[in-house]
Coordinates of C-alpha atoms in Angstrom, one line a residue:
Chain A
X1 CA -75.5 30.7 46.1
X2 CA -73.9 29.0 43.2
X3 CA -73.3 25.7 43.5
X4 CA -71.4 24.5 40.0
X5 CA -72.3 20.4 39.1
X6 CA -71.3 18.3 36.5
X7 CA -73.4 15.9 34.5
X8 CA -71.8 12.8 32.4
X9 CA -74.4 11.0 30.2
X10 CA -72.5 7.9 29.8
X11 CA -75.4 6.2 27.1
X12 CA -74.0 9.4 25.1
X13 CA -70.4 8.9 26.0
X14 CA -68.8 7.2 22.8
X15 CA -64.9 6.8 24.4
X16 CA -63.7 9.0 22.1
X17 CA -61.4 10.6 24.9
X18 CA -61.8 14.5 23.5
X19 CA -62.4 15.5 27.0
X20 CA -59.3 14.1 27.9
X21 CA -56.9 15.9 25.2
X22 CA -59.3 19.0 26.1
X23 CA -58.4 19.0 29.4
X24 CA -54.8 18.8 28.8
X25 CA -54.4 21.4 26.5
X26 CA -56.3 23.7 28.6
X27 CA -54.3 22.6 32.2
X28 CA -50.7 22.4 31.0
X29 CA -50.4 18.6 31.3
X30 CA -47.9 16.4 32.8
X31 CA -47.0 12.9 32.0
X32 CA -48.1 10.9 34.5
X33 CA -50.7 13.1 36.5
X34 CA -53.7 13.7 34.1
X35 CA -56.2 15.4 35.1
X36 CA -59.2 13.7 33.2
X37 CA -59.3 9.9 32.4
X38 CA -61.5 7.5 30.7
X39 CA -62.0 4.4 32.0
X40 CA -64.0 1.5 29.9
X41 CA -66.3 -1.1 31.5
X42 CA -67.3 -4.3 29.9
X43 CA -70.8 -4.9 30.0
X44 CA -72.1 -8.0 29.6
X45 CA -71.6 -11.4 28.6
X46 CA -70.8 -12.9 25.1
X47 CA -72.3 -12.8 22.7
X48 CA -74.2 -9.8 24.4
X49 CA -71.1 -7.8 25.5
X50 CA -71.1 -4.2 25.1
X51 CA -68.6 -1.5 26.5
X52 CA -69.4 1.4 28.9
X53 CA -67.1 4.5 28.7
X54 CA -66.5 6.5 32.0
X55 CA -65.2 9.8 32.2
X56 CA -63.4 10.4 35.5
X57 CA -62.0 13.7 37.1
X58 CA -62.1 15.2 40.1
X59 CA -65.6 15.1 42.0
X60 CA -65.3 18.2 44.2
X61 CA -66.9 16.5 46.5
X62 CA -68.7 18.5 49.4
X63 CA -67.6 16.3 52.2
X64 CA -64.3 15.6 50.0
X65 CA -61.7 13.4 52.3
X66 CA -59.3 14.5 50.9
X67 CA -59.3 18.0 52.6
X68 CA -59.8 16.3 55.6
X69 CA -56.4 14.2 55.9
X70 CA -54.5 17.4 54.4
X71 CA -55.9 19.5 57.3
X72 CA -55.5 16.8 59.8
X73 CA -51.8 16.5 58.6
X74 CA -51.7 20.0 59.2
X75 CA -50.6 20.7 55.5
X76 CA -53.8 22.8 54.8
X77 CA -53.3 22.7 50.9
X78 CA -56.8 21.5 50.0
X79 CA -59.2 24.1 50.1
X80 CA -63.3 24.2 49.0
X81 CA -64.3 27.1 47.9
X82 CA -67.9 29.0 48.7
X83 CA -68.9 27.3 44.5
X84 CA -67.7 23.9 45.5
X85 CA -64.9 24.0 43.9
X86 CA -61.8 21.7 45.6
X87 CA -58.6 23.1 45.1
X88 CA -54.5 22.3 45.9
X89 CA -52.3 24.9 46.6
X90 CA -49.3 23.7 45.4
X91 CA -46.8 25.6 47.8
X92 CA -48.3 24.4 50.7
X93 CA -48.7 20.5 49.5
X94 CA -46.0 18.5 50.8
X95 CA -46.7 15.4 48.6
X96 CA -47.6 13.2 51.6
X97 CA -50.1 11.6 49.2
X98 CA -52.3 11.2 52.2
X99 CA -55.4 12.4 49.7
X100 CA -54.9 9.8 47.2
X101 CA -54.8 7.0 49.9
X102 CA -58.3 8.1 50.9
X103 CA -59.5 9.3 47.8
X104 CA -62.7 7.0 46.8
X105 CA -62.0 8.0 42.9
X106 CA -58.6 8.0 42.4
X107 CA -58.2 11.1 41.6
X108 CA -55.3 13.1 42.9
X109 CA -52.5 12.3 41.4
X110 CA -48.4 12.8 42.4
X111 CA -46.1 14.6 39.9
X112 CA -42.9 12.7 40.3
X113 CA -40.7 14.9 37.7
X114 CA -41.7 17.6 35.6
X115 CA -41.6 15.2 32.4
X116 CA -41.3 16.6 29.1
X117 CA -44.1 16.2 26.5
X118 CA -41.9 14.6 24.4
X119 CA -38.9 13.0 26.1
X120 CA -35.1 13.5 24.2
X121 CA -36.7 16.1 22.1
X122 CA -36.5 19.6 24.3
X123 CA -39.7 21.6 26.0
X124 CA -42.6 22.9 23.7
X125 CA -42.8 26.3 24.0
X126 CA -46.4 25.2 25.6
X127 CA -44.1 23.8 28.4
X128 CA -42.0 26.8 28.4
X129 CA -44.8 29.4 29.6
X130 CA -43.5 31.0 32.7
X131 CA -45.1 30.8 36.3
X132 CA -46.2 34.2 35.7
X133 CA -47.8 34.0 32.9
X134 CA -50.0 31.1 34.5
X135 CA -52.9 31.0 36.5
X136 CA -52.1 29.4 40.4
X137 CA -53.9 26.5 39.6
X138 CA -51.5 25.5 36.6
X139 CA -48.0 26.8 38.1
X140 CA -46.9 22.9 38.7
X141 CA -44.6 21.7 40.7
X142 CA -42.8 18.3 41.0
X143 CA -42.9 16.2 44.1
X144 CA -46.9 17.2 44.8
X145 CA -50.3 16.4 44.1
X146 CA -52.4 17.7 41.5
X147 CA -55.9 17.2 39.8
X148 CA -58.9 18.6 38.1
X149 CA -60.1 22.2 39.4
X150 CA -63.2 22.3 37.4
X151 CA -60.9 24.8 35.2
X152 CA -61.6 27.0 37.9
X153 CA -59.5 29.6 35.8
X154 CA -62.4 29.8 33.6
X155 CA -65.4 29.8 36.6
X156 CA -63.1 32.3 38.7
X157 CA -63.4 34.5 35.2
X158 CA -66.6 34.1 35.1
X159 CA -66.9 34.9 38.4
X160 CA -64.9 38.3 37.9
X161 CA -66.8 39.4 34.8
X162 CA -70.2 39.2 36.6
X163 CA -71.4 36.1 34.0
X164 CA -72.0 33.2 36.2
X165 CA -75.3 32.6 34.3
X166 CA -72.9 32.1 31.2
X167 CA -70.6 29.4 32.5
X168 CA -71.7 25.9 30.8
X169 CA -73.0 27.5 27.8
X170 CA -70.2 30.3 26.8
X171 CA -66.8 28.3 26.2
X172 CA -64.8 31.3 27.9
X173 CA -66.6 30.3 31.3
X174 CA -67.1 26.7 31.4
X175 CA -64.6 23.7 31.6
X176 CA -62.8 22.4 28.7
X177 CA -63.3 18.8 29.1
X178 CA -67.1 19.8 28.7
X179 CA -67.0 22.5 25.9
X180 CA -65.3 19.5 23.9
X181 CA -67.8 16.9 23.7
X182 CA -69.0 16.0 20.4
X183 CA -72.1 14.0 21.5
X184 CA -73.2 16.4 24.6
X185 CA -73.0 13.6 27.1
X186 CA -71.4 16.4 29.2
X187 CA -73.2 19.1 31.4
X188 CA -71.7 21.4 33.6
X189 CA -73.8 24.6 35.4
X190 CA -75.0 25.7 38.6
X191 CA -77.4 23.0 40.7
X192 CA -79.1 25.7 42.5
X193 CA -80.4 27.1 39.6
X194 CA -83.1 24.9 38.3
X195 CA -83.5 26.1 34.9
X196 CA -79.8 25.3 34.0
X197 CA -79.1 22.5 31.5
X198 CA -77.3 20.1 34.1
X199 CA -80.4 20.8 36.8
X200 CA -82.7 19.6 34.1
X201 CA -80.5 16.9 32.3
X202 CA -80.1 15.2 36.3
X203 CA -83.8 15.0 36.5
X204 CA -84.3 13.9 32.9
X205 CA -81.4 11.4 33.2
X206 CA -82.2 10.3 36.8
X207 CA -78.2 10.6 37.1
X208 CA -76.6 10.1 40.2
X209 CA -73.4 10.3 42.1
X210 CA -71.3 7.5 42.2
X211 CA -69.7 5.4 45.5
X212 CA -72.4 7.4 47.5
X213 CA -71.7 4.5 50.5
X214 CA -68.2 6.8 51.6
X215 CA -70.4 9.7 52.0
X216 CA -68.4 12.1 50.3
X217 CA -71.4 13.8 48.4
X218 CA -69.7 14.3 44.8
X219 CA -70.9 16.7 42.7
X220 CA -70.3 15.0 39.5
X221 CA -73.1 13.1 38.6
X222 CA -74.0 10.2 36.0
X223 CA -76.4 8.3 33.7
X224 CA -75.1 5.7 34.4
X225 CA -75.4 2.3 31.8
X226 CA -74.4 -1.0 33.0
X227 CA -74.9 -1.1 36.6
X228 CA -73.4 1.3 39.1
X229 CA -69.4 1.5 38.9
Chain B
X1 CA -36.5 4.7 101.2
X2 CA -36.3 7.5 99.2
X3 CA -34.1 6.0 96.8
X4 CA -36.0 3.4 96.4
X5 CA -39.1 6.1 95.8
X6 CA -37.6 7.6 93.5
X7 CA -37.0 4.4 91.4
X8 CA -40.4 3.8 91.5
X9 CA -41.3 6.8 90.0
X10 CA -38.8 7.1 87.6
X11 CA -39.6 3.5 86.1
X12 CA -43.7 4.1 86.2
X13 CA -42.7 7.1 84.2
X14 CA -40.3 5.0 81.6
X15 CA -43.1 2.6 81.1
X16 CA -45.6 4.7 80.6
X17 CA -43.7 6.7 77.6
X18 CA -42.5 3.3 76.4
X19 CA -46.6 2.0 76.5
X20 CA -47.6 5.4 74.5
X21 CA -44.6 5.0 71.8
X22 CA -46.0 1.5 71.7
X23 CA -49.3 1.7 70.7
X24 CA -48.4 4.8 68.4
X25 CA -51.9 6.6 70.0
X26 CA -49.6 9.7 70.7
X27 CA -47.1 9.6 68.0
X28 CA -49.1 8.6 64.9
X29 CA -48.5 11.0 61.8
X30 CA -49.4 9.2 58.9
X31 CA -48.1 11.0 56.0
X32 CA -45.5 12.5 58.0
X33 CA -44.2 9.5 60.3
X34 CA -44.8 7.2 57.7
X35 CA -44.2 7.1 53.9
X36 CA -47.5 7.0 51.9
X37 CA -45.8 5.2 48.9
X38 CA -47.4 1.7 48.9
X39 CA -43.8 0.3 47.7
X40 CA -43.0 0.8 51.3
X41 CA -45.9 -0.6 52.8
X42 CA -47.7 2.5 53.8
X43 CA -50.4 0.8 55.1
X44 CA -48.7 -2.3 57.1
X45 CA -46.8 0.6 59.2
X46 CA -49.7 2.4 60.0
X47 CA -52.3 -0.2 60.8
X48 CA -50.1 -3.8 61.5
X49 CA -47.1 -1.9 62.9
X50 CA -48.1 1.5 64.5
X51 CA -52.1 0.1 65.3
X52 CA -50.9 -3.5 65.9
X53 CA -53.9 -4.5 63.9
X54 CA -54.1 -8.2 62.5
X55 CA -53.9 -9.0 59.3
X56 CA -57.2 -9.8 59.1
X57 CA -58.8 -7.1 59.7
X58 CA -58.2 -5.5 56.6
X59 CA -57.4 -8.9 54.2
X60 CA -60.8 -9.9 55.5
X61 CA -61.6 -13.8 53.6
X62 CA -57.5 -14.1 54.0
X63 CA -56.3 -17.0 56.2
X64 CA -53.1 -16.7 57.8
X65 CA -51.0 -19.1 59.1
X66 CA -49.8 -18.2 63.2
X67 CA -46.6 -17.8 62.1
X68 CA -47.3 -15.9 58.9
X69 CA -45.4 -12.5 60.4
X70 CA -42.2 -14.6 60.4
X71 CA -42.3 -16.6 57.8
X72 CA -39.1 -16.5 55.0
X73 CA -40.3 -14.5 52.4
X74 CA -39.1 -17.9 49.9
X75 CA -42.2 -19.8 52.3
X76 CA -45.3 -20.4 50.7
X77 CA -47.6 -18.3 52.0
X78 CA -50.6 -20.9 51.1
X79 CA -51.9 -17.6 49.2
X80 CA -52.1 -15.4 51.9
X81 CA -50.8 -12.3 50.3
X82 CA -54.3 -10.9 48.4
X83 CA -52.2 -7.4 47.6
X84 CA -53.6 -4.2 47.9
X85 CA -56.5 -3.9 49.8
X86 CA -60.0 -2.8 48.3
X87 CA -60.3 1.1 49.7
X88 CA -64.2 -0.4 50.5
X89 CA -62.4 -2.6 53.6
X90 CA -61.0 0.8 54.6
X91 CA -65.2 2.4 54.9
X92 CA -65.4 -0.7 57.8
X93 CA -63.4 1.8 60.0
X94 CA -63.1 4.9 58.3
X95 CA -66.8 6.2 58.3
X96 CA -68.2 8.4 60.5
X97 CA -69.4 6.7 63.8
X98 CA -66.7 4.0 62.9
X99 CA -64.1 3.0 65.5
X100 CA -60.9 4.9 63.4
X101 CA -60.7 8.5 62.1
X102 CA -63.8 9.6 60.0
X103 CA -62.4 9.9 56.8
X104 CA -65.5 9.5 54.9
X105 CA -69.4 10.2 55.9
X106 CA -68.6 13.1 58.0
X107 CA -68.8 17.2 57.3
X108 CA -66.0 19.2 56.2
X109 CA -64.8 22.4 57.2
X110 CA -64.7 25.2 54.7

């Protein structure tokens, strides 16, 4: 079975945020619920200071919490799929915001309003692409919670066409955010399969997941610099 | 007699649903019940006034005066309002094999 992963190589990770603006061109952004985020870390102390740049989006967690306030609420609109992958159904969420309460990351995030890109000045026609013309995972909706699906759009293609040995090295089946990177600090491929990139660069790397004391199993992994976060 | 019988039972009955609403064991949504926007105190409904938790408990290092809960909000507080709670205070209780609902440590359904 496939199992997809994510590596971030944070001694490569120069801040430079492209996996951020990748990720919200590809996901039809919304002010004030991105998807991707870089957070900075000083490392350090003076004169010896240095900064640590962390990538964060969603985990996809294998024992995500999330899921398991939204089922107990009886919402049901966090779902993991049989590749890991942790997904919101928008028409079912009912904004409760139970999973960001409980969510070790941060990570989902509430749409208040359907802001405009640029406020005063009218919707690009980026904004304007209909529901249909959009995949489920980027039909957005005010009033619920959202976050990174691993651009399952692309995986569930990838999927389709028969190509899962393609996704994290063809840019048609593998996540924006990691197509992006200028410095390769990010990996993204199947775990199971232990000639892949991001099996390899986890040994290489020694990377590991991060806040492994909630026991939510993430399946983003790091090299991490500067102590664990 | 039988009126008086019949008292009986209908107050053990009234106290009984009063005891349950009480505690909040029957009734508790959070989410639902409860707003989950931390402007409302989301957490002080759930665990101080639906769990009847103290306020240690979670503002562990935090000492509170006895009469803290009915203070005027102009009082000082001595410093006793730390803010939002580090979600790590929340693993104390949350984990699985801890004393509240499992949210962390424990397997998910599919």
């Amino acid at each position: 079975m496939v199992k997809f992963i994510r590596m971030i190589d944070m001694e490569r990770c120069i801040g430079c945020r492209a996996c951020v603006a990748a990720c919200y061109t590809e996901n039809y952004h919304t002010s004030g619920a991105p998807w991707n985020a870089v957070i900075e870390h000083e490392i350090g102390t003076y004169p010896n200071t240095g900064l640590a740049y962390m990538p964060i989006n969603c985990m996809h967690c294998e024992d995500p919490p999330c899921k398991k306030v939204c089922d107990d609420m009886g919402a049901h609109a966090i779902s993991k799929n049989e590749f890991g992958v942790v997904l919101i159904d928008y028409e079912k969420c009912d904004g409760c915001k139970y999973c960001a309460a409980v969510c070790p990351y941060g990570v989902p995030q509430y749409n208040e309003t359907m802001m405009e890109l640029y406020p005063g000045k009218g919707r690009t026609p980026y904004e304007n692409v209909s529901d249909t013309d959009r995949h489920p995972t980027h039909r957005k909706k005010p009033k619920v919670m959202e976050k990174c699906t691993f651009c399952w759009h692309k995986l569930e293609k990838a999927v389709a066409d028969g190509k899962t040995d393609r996704i994290g090295r063809d840019p048609e089946y593998t996540p924006s955010c990691d197509v992006v990177c200028p410095v390769n600090a990010r990996l993204f491929g199947d775990i199971e399969d232990p000639n892949s990139a991001v099996a390899k660069g986890i040994g290489a790397k020694k990377a590991t997941q991060i806040k492994k004391e909630y026991g939510t199993r993430p399946q983003v992994y790091y090299a991490l610099v500067g102590g664990d976060f | 007699m039988t009126r008086m019988l019949t008292f009986l039972v209908v107050a053990a009955a009234a106290i009984t649903i009063a005891a349950c609403d009480t505690t909040g064991e029957q009734a508790m949504v959070p989410g639902a019940k409860y707003s989950m926007n931390v402007e409302d105190g989301r957490f002080h409904n759930i665990h101080a006034t639906g769990q009847k938790l103290a306020c240690e408990t979670c503002h562990a290092g935090t000492e509170y005066q006895p009469d803290f809960v009915t203070l005027s909000k102009y009082a000082d507080d001595g410093g006793a309002s730390p803010g939002i709670v580090d979600r790590a205070a929340c693993l104390g209780c949350h984990k699985a094999g801890g004393i509240a609902t499992a949210w962390y440590g424990g397997r998910a359904t599919r």
